[in-house]
XYZ file of C-alpha atoms in Angstrom:
629
model
C -8.095 -42.770 -51.194
C -5.463 -42.024 -48.572
C -7.125 -42.122 -45.211
C -5.314 -40.408 -42.365
C -5.726 -39.587 -38.703
C -4.126 -37.145 -36.376
C -2.875 -34.899 -39.164
C -1.785 -37.655 -41.514
C -0.302 -40.344 -39.272
C -0.785 -42.997 -41.982
C 0.832 -40.981 -44.733
C 4.391 -42.220 -44.179
C 7.361 -41.022 -42.153
C 8.698 -38.944 -45.057
C 5.499 -36.964 -45.703
C 6.803 -33.688 -44.269
C 10.166 -34.114 -45.982
C 8.374 -34.754 -49.265
C 6.239 -31.653 -48.792
C 9.305 -29.499 -48.172
C 10.892 -30.988 -51.274
C 7.801 -30.313 -53.381
C 7.581 -26.752 -52.088
C 10.974 -25.977 -53.598
C 10.275 -24.711 -57.079
C 11.811 -26.966 -59.737
C 14.659 -25.530 -61.756
C 13.451 -24.876 -65.282
C 16.049 -23.636 -67.804
C 15.325 -20.411 -69.710
C 12.168 -19.843 -67.648
C 11.982 -16.113 -68.376
C 12.363 -16.594 -72.131
C 9.673 -19.281 -72.121
C 7.228 -17.032 -70.269
C 7.880 -14.231 -72.756
C 7.296 -16.703 -75.613
C 3.732 -17.188 -74.363
C 2.939 -13.683 -75.645
C 4.332 -14.297 -79.143
C 0.948 -14.983 -80.838
C -0.264 -11.577 -79.636
C 2.658 -9.447 -80.783
C 0.496 -6.998 -82.759
C -1.861 -6.323 -79.851
C 1.071 -5.993 -77.459
C 2.680 -3.453 -79.797
C -0.518 -1.387 -79.830
C -0.787 -1.739 -76.041
C 2.823 -0.678 -75.597
C 2.246 2.379 -77.774
C -0.781 3.393 -75.720
C 1.127 2.819 -72.500
C 4.131 4.873 -73.575
C 1.965 7.724 -74.887
C -0.235 7.640 -71.774
C 2.764 7.651 -69.416
C 4.392 10.486 -71.319
C 1.164 12.507 -71.320
C 0.813 12.013 -67.573
C 4.040 13.897 -66.731
C 3.231 16.956 -68.825
C 0.672 18.535 -66.417
C 3.269 19.191 -63.660
C 5.364 21.126 -66.197
C 2.251 23.131 -67.078
C 1.756 23.746 -63.347
C 5.197 25.415 -63.230
C 4.148 27.775 -66.021
C 0.808 28.470 -64.334
C 2.617 29.593 -61.181
C 5.622 31.374 -62.718
C 4.024 32.864 -65.861
C 0.261 33.157 -65.287
C -0.537 33.499 -61.568
C 2.677 34.952 -60.163
C 4.732 36.166 -63.152
C 8.432 36.125 -62.290
C 8.938 39.090 -64.609
C 6.401 41.034 -62.600
C 2.903 42.247 -63.348
C -0.575 40.904 -62.579
C -2.314 37.651 -63.365
C -2.281 36.740 -67.067
C -5.851 35.395 -67.427
C -5.487 34.589 -71.135
C -2.435 32.432 -70.550
C -4.023 30.887 -67.449
C -7.129 29.844 -69.432
C -5.009 28.302 -72.191
C -2.822 26.398 -69.713
C -5.784 25.112 -67.672
C -7.582 24.069 -70.881
C -4.452 22.204 -71.981
C -4.296 20.400 -68.617
C -7.946 19.303 -68.810
C -7.452 18.114 -72.419
C -4.433 16.086 -71.310
C -6.457 14.511 -68.483
C -9.212 13.526 -70.940
C -6.651 12.063 -73.373
C -4.986 10.148 -70.541
C -8.335 8.684 -69.442
C -9.215 7.581 -72.995
C -5.813 5.989 -73.430
C -6.281 4.211 -70.098
C -9.604 2.651 -71.170
C -8.112 1.326 -74.416
C -5.027 0.103 -72.627
C -7.096 -1.739 -70.001
C -9.192 -3.512 -72.667
C -6.133 -4.635 -74.623
C -4.333 -5.712 -71.467
C -7.264 -7.761 -70.201
C -7.761 -9.377 -73.618
C -4.142 -10.354 -74.144
C -3.496 -11.413 -70.546
C -6.574 -13.609 -70.253
C -6.024 -15.194 -73.649
C -2.427 -16.033 -72.746
C -3.679 -17.545 -69.483
C -6.323 -19.518 -71.372
C -3.764 -20.716 -73.916
C -1.477 -21.872 -71.117
C -4.315 -23.738 -69.378
C -5.382 -25.503 -72.602
C -1.776 -26.302 -73.488
C -1.218 -27.893 -70.089
C -4.486 -29.853 -70.346
C -3.586 -31.095 -73.842
C -0.159 -32.185 -72.632
C -1.636 -34.061 -69.688
C -4.028 -35.813 -72.084
C -0.977 -37.079 -73.975
C 0.683 -38.529 -70.870
C 0.770 -42.291 -70.497
C -1.566 -44.180 -68.164
C 1.276 -44.861 -65.717
C 1.643 -41.143 -64.980
C -1.925 -40.974 -63.678
C -1.663 -44.165 -61.637
C 1.289 -42.762 -59.682
C 0.107 -39.121 -59.365
C -2.726 -37.866 -57.181
C -5.643 -36.488 -59.167
C -5.819 -33.518 -56.781
C -2.183 -32.639 -57.478
C -2.834 -32.640 -61.230
C -5.942 -30.503 -60.759
C -3.980 -28.062 -58.609
C -1.355 -27.535 -61.324
C -4.061 -26.986 -63.898
C -6.280 -24.671 -61.847
C -4.424 -23.163 -58.888
C -0.986 -22.682 -60.458
C -2.276 -21.331 -63.767
C -4.779 -19.170 -61.877
C -1.969 -17.926 -59.653
C 0.031 -16.534 -62.587
C -2.946 -15.051 -64.434
C -2.515 -11.681 -62.714
C 1.134 -11.529 -63.726
C 0.306 -12.471 -67.319
C -2.496 -9.901 -67.456
C -0.849 -6.891 -65.833
C 2.917 -7.297 -66.052
C 3.572 -5.962 -69.545
C 1.547 -2.791 -69.161
C 2.675 -2.278 -65.582
C 6.361 -2.571 -66.462
C 6.057 -0.423 -69.588
C 3.777 2.202 -68.088
C 5.617 2.549 -64.800
C 9.048 2.512 -66.464
C 8.073 5.257 -68.887
C 6.429 7.242 -66.084
C 9.479 6.925 -63.827
C 11.868 7.798 -66.666
C 9.776 10.748 -67.833
C 9.350 11.961 -64.264
C 13.085 11.798 -63.645
C 13.761 13.722 -66.861
C 11.161 16.327 -65.884
C 12.647 16.601 -62.389
C 16.133 17.098 -63.823
C 14.825 19.760 -66.206
C 13.125 21.535 -63.313
C 16.149 21.367 -60.959
C 18.966 18.771 -61.004
C 20.019 19.528 -57.399
C 16.594 18.716 -55.977
C 16.527 15.560 -58.169
C 19.676 14.220 -56.502
C 18.040 14.629 -53.091
C 14.885 12.849 -54.271
C 16.585 9.720 -55.720
C 19.495 9.207 -53.345
C 17.777 6.275 -51.532
C 16.701 4.335 -54.662
C 19.698 1.936 -54.961
C 19.233 0.761 -51.366
C 15.509 0.201 -51.925
C 16.199 -1.922 -55.020
C 18.640 -4.113 -53.058
C 16.166 -4.670 -50.211
C 13.394 -5.389 -52.724
C 15.420 -8.237 -54.242
C 15.849 -9.937 -50.864
C 12.141 -9.569 -50.109
C 11.276 -11.081 -53.508
C 13.366 -14.188 -52.838
C 11.542 -14.716 -49.540
C 8.127 -14.323 -51.187
C 9.074 -16.817 -53.921
C 9.848 -19.478 -51.309
C 6.574 -18.807 -49.475
C 4.654 -18.951 -52.784
C 6.028 -22.419 -53.496
C 5.009 -23.654 -50.050
C 1.566 -22.046 -50.425
C 0.896 -23.767 -53.763
C 2.040 -27.126 -52.384
C -0.364 -26.720 -49.464
C -3.143 -25.707 -51.878
C -2.364 -28.796 -53.945
C -2.732 -30.962 -50.835
C -6.062 -29.294 -49.999
C -7.297 -29.998 -53.520
C -6.233 -33.635 -53.199
C -8.017 -34.064 -49.869
C -11.171 -32.476 -51.285
C -11.108 -34.619 -54.413
C -10.485 -37.808 -52.410
C -12.951 -37.328 -49.590
C -15.845 -35.499 -51.291
C -16.149 -37.814 -54.295
C -18.941 -40.349 -54.095
C -16.456 -43.173 -53.464
C -14.658 -41.158 -50.798
C -17.866 -40.249 -48.971
C -19.004 -43.877 -49.017
C -15.656 -45.008 -47.616
C -15.502 -42.424 -44.832
C -19.112 -43.087 -43.830
C -18.548 -46.861 -43.943
C -15.734 -46.579 -41.393
C -17.218 -43.620 -39.490
C -14.176 -41.512 -40.403
C -15.928 -38.229 -41.209
C -14.500 -36.489 -38.137
C -10.985 -37.709 -38.902
C -11.275 -36.473 -42.489
C -12.592 -33.100 -41.282
C -9.638 -32.868 -38.895
C -7.219 -33.697 -41.706
C -8.780 -31.012 -43.916
C -8.799 -28.499 -41.037
C -5.120 -29.147 -40.300
C -4.109 -28.551 -43.902
C -6.432 -25.553 -44.123
C -4.762 -24.051 -41.041
C -1.407 -24.527 -42.756
C -2.795 -22.826 -45.882
C -4.122 -19.884 -43.837
C -0.752 -19.490 -42.107
C 1.088 -19.479 -45.431
C -1.394 -17.065 -47.004
C -0.899 -14.654 -44.094
C 2.885 -14.982 -44.419
C 2.646 -14.343 -48.151
C 0.375 -11.340 -47.653
C 2.645 -9.820 -44.993
C 5.983 -10.560 -46.630
C 7.283 -7.275 -47.993
C 4.691 -5.093 -46.279
C 7.335 -3.634 -43.979
C 9.514 -2.910 -46.985
C 6.714 -1.100 -48.818
C 5.836 0.842 -45.660
C 9.436 2.090 -45.477
C 9.369 2.985 -49.192
C 6.129 4.911 -48.739
C 7.447 6.796 -45.715
C 10.661 7.719 -47.529
C 8.908 8.823 -50.709
C 6.205 10.705 -48.804
C 8.872 12.510 -46.760
C 10.767 13.691 -49.818
C 8.572 16.815 -50.389
C 9.266 17.985 -46.852
C 12.994 17.488 -47.424
C 12.690 19.301 -50.773
C 11.083 22.301 -49.062
C 13.924 22.367 -46.551
C 16.684 22.067 -49.182
C 14.971 24.654 -51.404
C 14.897 27.023 -48.459
C 18.653 26.612 -47.927
C 19.316 27.077 -51.651
C 17.163 30.216 -51.863
C 18.865 31.598 -48.726
C 22.204 30.898 -50.411
C 21.197 32.996 -53.406
C 19.799 30.418 -55.849
C 17.603 32.633 -57.977
C 16.533 29.752 -60.291
C 14.323 28.208 -57.610
C 10.901 29.804 -57.676
C 7.571 28.925 -56.117
C 6.570 27.372 -59.447
C 9.747 25.302 -59.442
C 9.028 23.880 -55.998
C 5.328 23.186 -56.717
C 6.096 21.581 -60.097
C 8.962 19.525 -58.668
C 6.972 18.169 -55.723
C 4.044 17.431 -58.068
C 6.304 15.384 -60.363
C 7.965 13.714 -57.384
C 4.575 12.797 -55.948
C 3.719 11.155 -59.294
C 6.944 9.170 -59.001
C 5.774 7.364 -55.830
C 3.095 5.066 -57.255
C 4.951 4.046 -60.463
C 8.117 3.358 -58.462
C 6.234 1.223 -55.948
C 4.392 -0.398 -58.866
C 7.699 -1.406 -60.461
C 8.928 -2.820 -57.161
C 5.675 -4.743 -56.677
C 5.917 -6.139 -60.215
C 9.487 -7.208 -59.517
C 8.314 -8.950 -56.342
C 5.364 -10.532 -58.166
C 7.659 -11.799 -60.900
C 9.993 -13.354 -58.338
C 7.008 -14.843 -56.518
C 5.444 -16.189 -59.698
C 8.681 -17.883 -60.750
C 7.757 -20.744 -58.424
C 4.336 -21.095 -60.070
C 5.665 -20.828 -63.617
C 8.339 -23.396 -62.766
C 5.679 -25.840 -61.492
C 3.628 -25.334 -64.677
C 6.578 -25.761 -67.052
C 7.771 -28.759 -65.053
C 4.581 -30.543 -66.140
C 4.835 -29.181 -69.690
C 8.367 -30.574 -69.865
C 7.240 -34.080 -68.907
C 7.875 -36.395 -71.812
C 5.177 -39.017 -72.405
C 6.720 -42.457 -72.027
C 4.597 -43.704 -74.938
C 4.594 -41.667 -78.140
C 4.023 -42.336 -81.815
C 7.183 -43.111 -83.739
C 8.039 -40.595 -86.489
C 7.299 -43.251 -89.127
C 4.237 -44.735 -87.373
C 1.535 -45.997 -89.714
C -2.227 -46.312 -89.422
C -3.757 -49.677 -88.535
C -5.460 -49.624 -91.936
C -1.985 -49.865 -93.527
C -0.813 -52.746 -91.312
C 0.215 -55.930 -93.195
C -1.848 -58.466 -91.214
C -5.569 -59.139 -90.935
C -7.542 -56.655 -88.841
C -8.348 -58.142 -85.437
C -5.261 -60.357 -85.148
C -3.368 -59.900 -81.873
C -0.035 -61.539 -81.105
C 2.305 -61.421 -78.121
C 5.879 -62.530 -78.793
C 7.905 -63.343 -75.683
C 6.628 -60.198 -73.945
C 8.198 -59.029 -70.701
C 6.883 -56.101 -68.692
C 7.810 -54.404 -65.463
C 6.373 -51.128 -64.202
C 8.730 -48.127 -64.547
C 8.902 -47.527 -60.789
C 9.439 -51.215 -59.958
C 12.748 -52.284 -58.448
C 15.122 -54.086 -60.792
C 15.424 -56.829 -58.164
C 11.719 -57.719 -58.273
C 10.355 -60.220 -60.767
C 8.708 -58.696 -63.846
C 4.917 -58.428 -63.932
C 4.952 -60.397 -67.191
C 7.759 -62.722 -68.229
C 7.958 -64.429 -71.612
C 4.259 -64.188 -72.501
C 3.418 -65.459 -76.004
C 0.028 -66.138 -77.610
C -1.982 -65.384 -80.738
C -5.626 -64.347 -81.037
C -6.958 -64.805 -84.562
C -9.646 -62.465 -85.975
C -13.059 -63.229 -84.511
C -11.710 -65.621 -81.855
C -12.466 -65.505 -78.133
C -9.352 -65.773 -75.948
C -9.708 -65.830 -72.176
C -7.172 -65.297 -69.395
C -7.707 -66.716 -65.933
C -5.526 -67.131 -62.881
C -4.904 -65.915 -59.349
C -5.097 -62.210 -58.472
C -1.905 -60.331 -59.270
C -0.834 -62.845 -61.910
C -0.597 -60.149 -64.639
C -3.856 -60.682 -66.538
C -4.947 -57.028 -66.632
C -1.471 -55.973 -67.710
C -1.839 -58.165 -70.809
C -5.018 -56.305 -71.712
C -3.426 -52.863 -71.227
C -0.416 -53.792 -73.359
C -2.686 -54.605 -76.310
C -3.813 -50.972 -76.979
C -0.338 -49.779 -75.905
C -1.500 -48.072 -72.741
C 1.687 -49.541 -71.317
C 4.895 -50.297 -73.237
C 6.379 -53.796 -73.232
C 9.812 -53.877 -71.577
C 10.950 -56.626 -73.956
C 9.480 -58.711 -76.730
C 6.778 -57.441 -79.085
C 3.033 -56.883 -79.138
C 1.563 -57.102 -82.641
C -1.780 -55.706 -83.788
C -2.974 -56.545 -87.302
C 0.454 -57.973 -88.035
C 2.422 -54.833 -87.051
C 4.345 -54.033 -83.893
C 2.175 -51.599 -81.898
C 5.249 -49.363 -81.545
C 5.103 -48.814 -85.299
C 1.380 -47.964 -85.312
C -0.262 -44.682 -84.330
C -1.867 -44.927 -80.917
C -5.032 -43.224 -82.086
C -5.657 -45.766 -84.852
C -5.109 -48.681 -82.433
C -7.633 -47.294 -79.944
C -10.112 -46.624 -82.760
C -10.198 -50.388 -83.414
C -10.546 -51.490 -79.775
C -13.455 -51.408 -77.332
C -12.837 -51.839 -73.605
C -15.291 -52.859 -70.897
C -13.727 -52.903 -67.442
C -14.889 -54.032 -64.044
C -15.185 -50.427 -62.860
C -17.496 -48.661 -65.279
C -17.038 -44.896 -65.520
C -20.046 -42.769 -66.386
C -20.126 -38.970 -66.463
C -22.565 -36.904 -64.437
C -24.734 -36.446 -67.500
C -27.663 -38.054 -69.276
C -27.621 -41.637 -70.509
C -27.738 -40.340 -74.085
C -24.685 -38.099 -73.529
C -22.748 -40.955 -71.921
C -23.505 -43.200 -74.894
C -22.594 -40.538 -77.458
C -19.144 -40.280 -75.858
C -18.256 -43.265 -78.081
C -19.723 -41.696 -81.234
C -20.779 -38.030 -81.004
C -22.553 -38.269 -84.371
C -24.650 -41.340 -83.478
C -28.350 -40.989 -84.188
C -31.038 -41.731 -81.605
C -32.009 -44.840 -83.570
C -28.428 -46.140 -83.472
C -28.246 -45.472 -79.734
C -31.455 -47.369 -79.087
C -30.335 -50.296 -81.260
C -27.048 -50.544 -79.336
C -28.977 -50.543 -76.055
C -31.325 -53.283 -77.287
C -28.336 -55.462 -78.118
C -26.929 -54.711 -74.657
C -30.215 -55.743 -72.942
C -30.685 -52.276 -71.400
C -33.165 -50.475 -73.707
C -36.253 -51.718 -71.834
C -34.762 -50.505 -68.536
C -33.983 -47.048 -69.902
C -37.421 -46.799 -71.497
C -38.918 -47.386 -68.042
C -37.233 -44.310 -66.606
C -39.380 -41.168 -66.433
C -36.983 -39.207 -68.671
C -35.771 -42.194 -70.675
C -32.435 -41.573 -72.378
C -32.339 -38.052 -70.906
C -32.114 -39.472 -67.370
C -29.118 -38.069 -65.445
C -27.037 -40.997 -64.152
C -25.372 -39.098 -61.277
C -21.715 -38.914 -60.276
C -19.945 -41.985 -61.735
C -23.395 -43.441 -62.482
C -24.321 -43.978 -58.829
C -28.046 -43.610 -59.581
C -27.873 -46.876 -61.536
C -27.281 -50.434 -60.358
C -24.012 -52.195 -61.135
C -25.626 -54.328 -63.831
C -27.290 -51.308 -65.444
C -24.027 -49.390 -65.547
C -22.225 -52.355 -67.116
C -24.869 -52.794 -69.814
C -24.701 -49.064 -70.642
C -20.924 -49.466 -70.925
C -21.455 -52.421 -73.263
C -23.932 -50.391 -75.339
C -21.344 -47.628 -75.555
C -18.809 -50.098 -76.967
C -21.382 -51.527 -79.382
C -22.042 -47.995 -80.619
C -18.318 -47.650 -81.318
C -18.438 -51.001 -83.171
C -14.724 -51.951 -82.917
C -13.275 -55.180 -84.379
C -11.488 -55.975 -81.089
C -13.085 -56.190 -77.646
C -11.221 -56.237 -74.316
C -13.227 -57.393 -71.282
C -11.587 -56.893 -67.897
C -13.577 -58.904 -65.311
C -16.702 -57.120 -66.526
C -19.068 -59.275 -64.394
C -16.987 -60.044 -61.296
C -18.690 -57.416 -59.086
C -22.248 -58.407 -60.010
C -24.774 -60.712 -58.388
C -25.759 -63.955 -60.124
C -28.848 -62.561 -61.868
C -27.100 -59.395 -63.037
C -24.090 -61.442 -64.138
C -26.273 -63.623 -66.352
C -27.969 -60.616 -67.982
C -24.671 -58.769 -68.501
C -22.992 -61.938 -69.790
C -25.705 -62.305 -72.418
C -25.006 -58.705 -73.487
C -21.262 -59.424 -73.575
C -21.807 -62.528 -75.696
C -23.794 -60.400 -78.149
C -21.081 -57.739 -78.157
C -18.312 -60.307 -78.696
C -19.988 -61.972 -81.674
C -17.804 -61.600 -84.754
C -15.072 -59.695 -82.905
C -11.670 -60.664 -81.587
C -12.310 -60.791 -77.836
C -9.770 -60.931 -75.021
C -11.471 -61.659 -71.711
C -10.128 -61.595 -68.183
C -12.395 -63.672 -65.999
C -12.616 -64.300 -62.287
C -15.590 -66.624 -62.619
C -14.629 -69.490 -64.910
C -18.264 -70.075 -65.841
C -18.157 -66.931 -68.000
C -15.373 -68.226 -70.286
C -16.276 -71.904 -70.677
C -17.137 -71.274 -74.329
C -13.874 -69.438 -75.157
C -11.871 -70.767 -78.125
C -8.781 -70.911 -75.935
C -8.155 -70.229 -72.260
C -4.714 -69.161 -71.050
C -3.935 -69.725 -67.382
C -1.636 -66.981 -66.056
C 0.398 -67.379 -62.874
C 3.391 -65.363 -61.698
C 3.498 -63.354 -64.920
C 3.679 -66.449 -67.166
C 1.185 -68.465 -69.187
C 1.404 -71.838 -67.476
C -1.470 -73.625 -69.256
C -3.470 -73.188 -72.447
C -6.394 -75.020 -73.973
C -10.170 -75.269 -74.054
C -12.210 -75.676 -70.895
C -12.445 -79.432 -71.344
C -8.744 -79.823 -72.193
C -7.652 -77.837 -69.128
C -9.912 -79.807 -66.797
C -8.483 -83.028 -68.200
C -4.922 -81.737 -67.670
C -5.674 -81.516 -63.919
C -3.435 -78.492 -63.444
C -3.936 -74.988 -62.018
C -7.115 -74.417 -64.063
C -8.663 -77.604 -62.720
C -7.718 -76.524 -59.198
C -9.346 -73.099 -59.692
C -12.452 -74.757 -61.129
C -12.682 -77.112 -58.163
C -12.375 -74.203 -55.690
C -15.140 -72.255 -57.423
C -17.340 -75.343 -57.664
C -16.935 -75.942 -53.939
C -17.690 -72.311 -53.176
C -20.821 -72.404 -55.347
C -21.960 -75.617 -53.629
C -21.578 -74.004 -50.185
C -23.495 -70.949 -51.389
C -26.296 -73.130 -52.772
C -26.555 -75.087 -49.510
C -26.726 -71.850 -47.500
C -29.480 -70.500 -49.754
C -31.410 -73.781 -49.338
C -31.030 -73.633 -45.555
C -32.285 -70.028 -45.459
C -34.979 -69.808 -48.140
């Protein structure tokens, strides 16, 4: 959790520069074509929608032409005579029928638009989530969870309106504008020239406004991403405990308020950008009828017999219908320019290539040549992708073999590289050099899914979902029966505890399992692995955070879980690995000693030194407990 004060004083001198950099939308090639490709699975529905839109837009411009006939032929016949009631009834009936048809087409169009747009948005969200699931572990260790959540929720949500409304808006407004222009030309080409003379200038100004809104949109989404990160960090159970432990609630509220103020400022800027432009467009378009009346007056005075009252009424009616579609097209153009930043951020993540992927010829573990459960490291070197080339590798020349059913332990100082060895085994990280073999095959030639299917992991930090105990256990095997769940819990020494809860296995464990003790969470995690029943077990300091009593109970459960399985254990307390078949002592990324507990003590090396330190610490603890019974 990144704690800050005074608006982020601890966040680094380049924080603002980084934010400005992030706010610039990434350059994604062929962005427009890729957005259009999102609609490909819905081509048939889009074709039907387009047909409805075109027909509806065309129908909408017919009534003004009927209005001209009502004035010039029915109400005030140019040829002379009284009102033609028969013709007037037919024309009015035709207008009402057209209005009804237009309304029906609009309902169908809206349903199709909403269906297609929301499904495309949903597809994009699922596609992004699936891609993130395929990313390697290193991506998540170097990227804020809040930033990932913002891309998935805020950015995809931000483009949903464009995906839902753009196609119909562009088609409908384009057809309406085109049909209106044709109708205006048919009514009187001279008045049409007056009405459209300002359009090229408006289009040019609209482009400049769109570029400004795109930049603001990028900055707004970056600020929203930061707000999401702050919320995720500080309002999680761990974050709340940390802020309360250091009395930093006010500082965190100030940090959130500062970023929220930035978000409000950007939202206001985004809302106001282009409003002046649209106000000018509205004034110009609304003023056109007045200008038309004036020009028509001059033309009639000059002897233009073709301009009648019906001509003027029909023309101004069509021109009035031109206002909203024209502004709609300009707004869509602005929205498209604005959404480019959001689409670019989404496709930037979709274009990320997982550092660890199955080879084209990868095989299943079941087809591997060696015995299942055999693990071998051959001169393995590893350095993290973002590590400097000048720094020493995390692992350097590590070699060992774990035979099926054996218990291999790794001990050593913190930061020696023990956990990295465990993560290389299921290929959560990729070895920089050398080879990691599983069941006799290089893990790079095996499918990742089949490797993970044969491995169970119990880490120091147990993760439980905010769900029932039963649901957390079934995460390992969704089809597990209640009897199998209870048997796994008995073997993990936790069934009697769960049975004592009021709701038993239906007890909700709370966020990250905070309603349970550390030992209870660990034993549930062990039961979850037992339910999976893998041939290989990886234990990453599974008891280091527990008290002595809890450690003993959990260790008994771990011993049960490890029976008959290949087990790699990382241990902080040497007492938990005394019975291991072989203990490797890791220091500075290398295995410096190997042997049984007795052999390593006799060698009087680093292991013996670690054992002596822990023995002395335990003696001091025992004396303190005796002095304060």
